[in-house]
Structure formats: C-alpha cells, structure tokens
Amino acid sequence: MQRVSRRMALFAAAAAAVVVGALTVAGPAAPPASAATSGGVRIAYFDQWSIYQNAYYLKNVDSIANNLDYLLYDFENIDPTNHTCFEATKATTPDPGGETDPNAGDGGGDQFADYQKSFGSDISVDGTADVWNQPVAGNFHQLQELKARHPNLKVLLSIGGWTYSKYFSDAAATDASRKKLVSSCLDMFIKGNIPASGGYGGPGTAAGIFDGIDIDWEYPGSPTGHVGNHYSAADTANYTALMAEFRTELDALGGKHYALSAALPGGQDKIAKIQTDKIGQYLDFGNAMTYDMHGAWDATGPTNFQDPLYSAPNDPSGTIPPGTEKYTIDSVVKDYLHGNSAYGIAGGFPASKLTLGIPFYYRGWTGVPAGSNHGLYQSASGPSAGHTLSGNVPGVAMYKELSGIVDNPSDTFFDPVTQSAWFYDGSNFFGGSSAQSVKARTDYIHCTGLGGAMMFSLYDLDPGSTLFHAVVNGLAASTPNCSTPPPTTTPTTPTTPTTPTTPTTPTTPTTPPTTTPTTPPSVPAWAPNTAYATGAKVTYNGVTYTCRQAHTSLVGWEPPNVPALWLAS
C-alpha cells in the first residue's frame, strides 16, 4: 500500500496559517494489555489541522461523541536532534502531492492549534469563549470540554503519521533511546507538562486530557514511507521493543489503565517488517490501515478501488512481490491473524484487538472512459482535480467536496465480488466508501471476530456525518449468514464420557409404511452466465454453497474464488 502526501499537504497549509495567526493572538516485558471488545469498538481520528480552512472543530464532534469509544488526536512529531516528543509552531514544507523534500517534517509542529488558539463561544464545545488567563486554550482545552460532556470517551495522543515518522527508527534504536522518547512523550502529554508559550501551558497544565498513546510509525524497516524517512533492518525488533517500553511506562503511572494503540501497515511488504505475533500483547488495539491500496499515483490508471475487501479475477493490478497476493483487506487481515510464509509474516495478532480502517475520503482520476463497466479498471488522463479543503492534492477529495457524485445514486456503483464502491460521473472516477461498502466491512468485522472499526478521519465528514453513522450503525447491527470464527482460546479438557447404557432389545419392526418417501431436492451445479438469488444453493467440486448476494455469475467467479458471494455449507 502506498500513502501519498495528503496529510503533509493539509498540515503544510494549516501550519502556514498558524504562523500568520499566531502573530495576532494575545498572550522488563510488560503485562498484556486488556483486549478490545470484540466487534464493536468505534475509533476515529481528529486531525489537528481540522480547525483551519475546513472549519471542523471538536464542537462538531460533540454531536457524535456518544457513538465513539476512542478519539485519536493526530499528530505530534519527534524532535530531529533529541529524538523526543516536543512542541513547536513550525510549518512543514509546502509540497502538495510532490513528496520531493526529505526534510519536509523536520521540526514541524502546531503548538498554536494544540493549546494557544482562542476559541469563541460560537465554536467551542460547551458554548463558552476562552479567556486570556486560562491554563490551556486551543484543541487541548476543547478536548477537556468534550470529555467533560462525554465521560466515557477516551482520547489518545497520536505520534508520527505520514510526514512525522522520519525519526522513529533513531528513537527506537537502543534501550536508552526508547526510554528517552517514551518518558518525554508521557511527561508532556500524559502528565501534562507542556512548555509554557504564548501565555499558555506550563507544568501540569495538560494533565488528564489524554488517556493513552497511539503510535503511527510509517513504516518500520521499510523504504516505502515518506521520502527521506530513516529505516533499518533492526526496526523490526526495535518496533516491538518500543511498544513494550510504552506499555511498561504507561502501566507504571498507576491510577488507571492508560491505553496503547498503533496504526498498523497494510500491504504484505510492510507487514513482513513487524513482529505480528509479539506486538499484540502490548497493545489495547491495532488499527489496520486498510485503505490507500490504489490511487492516482498511478496517474494514467488503470482505475481501481481504494480499499477492495476481496480480490477480483479481473483486477488488472499486479501482485505484491515476492508472493502472489494483491492488495485487499481480506488478505491483510488474514496475514495479521494467520501469517503468510510467502512473505515471511508470522501472524498471531489477536483478532479481538485488530480493527479495520475505513476511509472517509476518496481517491480519484479524471479523463476516464466508461469502458464496459462505468469507468472501473479503465485508463485515465491523470489524477482528479485537487480541492481546497483536501489541501489541493490532485487525486484526493472528501465527501462534501464531491457533492453530486458520491451522494448521487446514478453515479454510485458497487462491485459484489470485491464488495467495494466506486463513483463515476462520465469522466471522473473515485474509489472510496459508500453506505453499502461500509456495511460489507462491518459485516466482515463481525464475521472475522475483529475488534471494531477505525475511521480516518473525522476531518473528511460532511455536515450530516453520513459515513460515520454508516459505520456506527453497521457495527451495531447483526450480521446474518456468516460462519462463526474459530475459537482463539485453548479448548477445555473434554469431560469423561459416561458408560453407555445397555441397548434395549429391539422389537420386531412394524410393517413399513406404504407411502413412498419424498426424494430430497437435488442441488444444481454452479454455472457461469446464470442469475442467482440470495439463498440459492449450488454445488461446486462436491461442496454445497449458499448465495450470499444476488448476482449474475461470470467465468472466474466460481464459489471458492468469491467468498463475498458464496458461503460454503
């Protein structure tokens, strides 16, 4: 999976605004973490820069916060020299979509947004305006107000991200450097000792805001992160050791349980660089980044789904070397849970702690001919046009920037094989979430025994929070017609069988009935070019399958190839 610079472009624009705005403002192995609740955990990111041109405030989150378990506030950076957590107001290099500056995030940060920006009564969570002598302002104070109104909501501080992962490898390299990073992050963001600046902050002023830490290292041991990121083969073991150090020091704080989570890579090439069988013991949950699988970095296509749930026989994309898999959510999840020898992935990550990432933004192309299937798998003239709220990054847009396309039923399409959505208006093609694709993913979460869903990010929501409600409602709904995942616990010792009773002497059989028994109905063999209704049964290679969703079959869609459509009996 490739993640291009949407976050960097958004933050660059936001941080540039910060600099101007600031001038006008006065003044040993750890014990295992508790497991996530299977199936229903609701996690969403709130982007630090949301408050600028997008005008999405924590006040907007207030109306949906009762339907959230965890809010992840992203992102804080790692100091280039000291390799510690720090606070600063410094813009990243403006580089929308370019990825050409290896030092783009060095020293970048938004202290102003975090705890210096004054909020008026019209945009504050509780309707009161900030005053000049309060300990903290900015988003941190708004988080205080949000938590006061929603005491069950947990807020985690997220470190890293696409632009700010450059120095993770250095900070995790030794036991001493890991301790230095972790203690600095906890001192600043858990104990609340943020630096005094601009009339706000100081010792203890941010205490109680954050209930844990989220690590978003993109990516350990891999050259596929942002250009210029530091990486090493030693990152694989050091990543695990960093999680262990965070768990140890969080637990040492006492008083309550502090959560630890991580954004986990999607794509077998990057999953192979982490110890999937070891990191789960330290985490409360791991959020699989199951999106950005295809996008307009392939400028002329072929167009494809951003987040295919399953593979399609006619998908023209190549496989991920050195194995034979393509980018799909199902392959990512299975590799975390069960491993994959072709890629050297151990598996063993607890299903109940793994959450599925669902994108609230879209990746697109323009100049796309209709072809045989409404623009899917077609060539393109280039990325779709950039949009202001999405940082003017070509090939990226949010729901509310695509009004008339993603909310237009005539432009909305759903593939029953990949269980994924796309949107096409005759020229522009976008891959991303729809209500139907979200339901397919929440059903998958239930049927696979996963912990829940991670939503990236609230920044992209429309005023009606359409996709958010689709995720929440899908997690709350039941999922019929799915097999129960195998148990993950060791079976109990079977009880000793009782001595069978002596069989009774059979009586002389009565005269058999004169009615002829009915012949059980035969199950037809699966065939291509056949319309199948939901619930229809077929046989294929001696196995009976039940149709999960009405469709007309094609060559290559044999039941074992498309588990989204057929359930083995």
PDB file of N, CA and C in Angstrom, residues 439 443-444 446-447 477-483 534 548 567:
ATOM      1  N   LYS A 439     -21.244  -1.220   5.093  1.00  0.00           N
ATOM      2  CA  LYS A 439     -21.964  -2.356   5.688  1.00  0.00           C
ATOM      3  C   LYS A 439     -21.241  -3.668   5.402  1.00  0.00           C
ATOM      4  N   ASP A 443     -19.928  -6.022   8.418  1.00  0.00           N
ATOM      5  CA  ASP A 443     -20.265  -7.447   8.412  1.00  0.00           C
ATOM      6  C   ASP A 443     -18.996  -8.292   8.484  1.00  0.00           C
ATOM      7  N   TYR A 444     -17.995  -7.894   7.732  1.00  0.00           N
ATOM      8  CA  TYR A 444     -16.717  -8.619   7.740  1.00  0.00           C
ATOM      9  C   TYR A 444     -16.089  -8.574   9.127  1.00  0.00           C
ATOM     10  N   HIS A 446     -17.618  -8.403  11.974  1.00  0.00           N
ATOM     11  CA  HIS A 446     -18.351  -9.344  12.813  1.00  0.00           C
ATOM     12  C   HIS A 446     -17.979 -10.786  12.479  1.00  0.00           C
ATOM     13  N   CYS A 447     -17.960 -11.103  11.188  1.00  0.00           N
ATOM     14  CA  CYS A 447     -17.758 -12.491  10.776  1.00  0.00           C
ATOM     15  C   CYS A 447     -16.337 -12.972  11.009  1.00  0.00           C
ATOM     16  N   ALA A 477     -25.430  -3.361  14.125  1.00  0.00           N
ATOM     17  CA  ALA A 477     -26.393  -4.282  13.507  1.00  0.00           C
ATOM     18  C   ALA A 477     -25.887  -5.718  13.573  1.00  0.00           C
ATOM     19  N   SER A 478     -26.807  -6.637  13.451  1.00  0.00           N
ATOM     20  CA  SER A 478     -26.430  -8.041  13.383  1.00  0.00           C
ATOM     21  C   SER A 478     -25.978  -8.375  11.966  1.00  0.00           C
ATOM     22  N   THR A 479     -25.233  -9.465  11.844  1.00  0.00           N
ATOM     23  CA  THR A 479     -24.746  -9.903  10.537  1.00  0.00           C
ATOM     24  C   THR A 479     -25.203 -11.334  10.310  1.00  0.00           C
ATOM     25  N   PRO A 480     -26.249 -11.538   9.514  1.00  0.00           N
ATOM     26  CA  PRO A 480     -26.709 -12.897   9.245  1.00  0.00           C
ATOM     27  C   PRO A 480     -25.812 -13.584   8.216  1.00  0.00           C
ATOM     28  N   ASN A 481     -25.942 -14.901   8.145  1.00  0.00           N
ATOM     29  CA  ASN A 481     -25.302 -15.690   7.087  1.00  0.00           C
ATOM     30  C   ASN A 481     -23.786 -15.601   7.078  1.00  0.00           C
ATOM     31  N   CYS A 482     -23.178 -15.533   8.254  1.00  0.00           N
ATOM     32  CA  CYS A 482     -21.720 -15.643   8.265  1.00  0.00           C
ATOM     33  C   CYS A 482     -21.326 -16.709   9.260  1.00  0.00           C
ATOM     34  N   SER A 483     -20.277 -17.436   8.917  1.00  0.00           N
ATOM     35  CA  SER A 483     -19.821 -18.509   9.785  1.00  0.00           C
ATOM     36  C   SER A 483     -19.128 -17.922  10.998  1.00  0.00           C
ATOM     37  N   THR A 534     -30.384 -14.468  -3.740  1.00  0.00           N
ATOM     38  CA  THR A 534     -29.882 -14.663  -2.376  1.00  0.00           C
ATOM     39  C   THR A 534     -30.550 -15.894  -1.762  1.00  0.00           C
ATOM     40  N   ARG A 548     -24.862 -15.549  -1.064  1.00  0.00           N
ATOM     41  CA  ARG A 548     -24.969 -14.514  -0.035  1.00  0.00           C
ATOM     42  C   ARG A 548     -25.548 -13.222  -0.588  1.00  0.00           C
ATOM     43  N   LEU A 567     -21.233 -18.758   0.392  1.00  0.00           N
ATOM     44  CA  LEU A 567     -20.874 -19.290   1.695  1.00  0.00           C
ATOM     45  C   LEU A 567     -20.891 -20.808   1.623  1.00  0.00           C
TER      46      LEU A 567
END
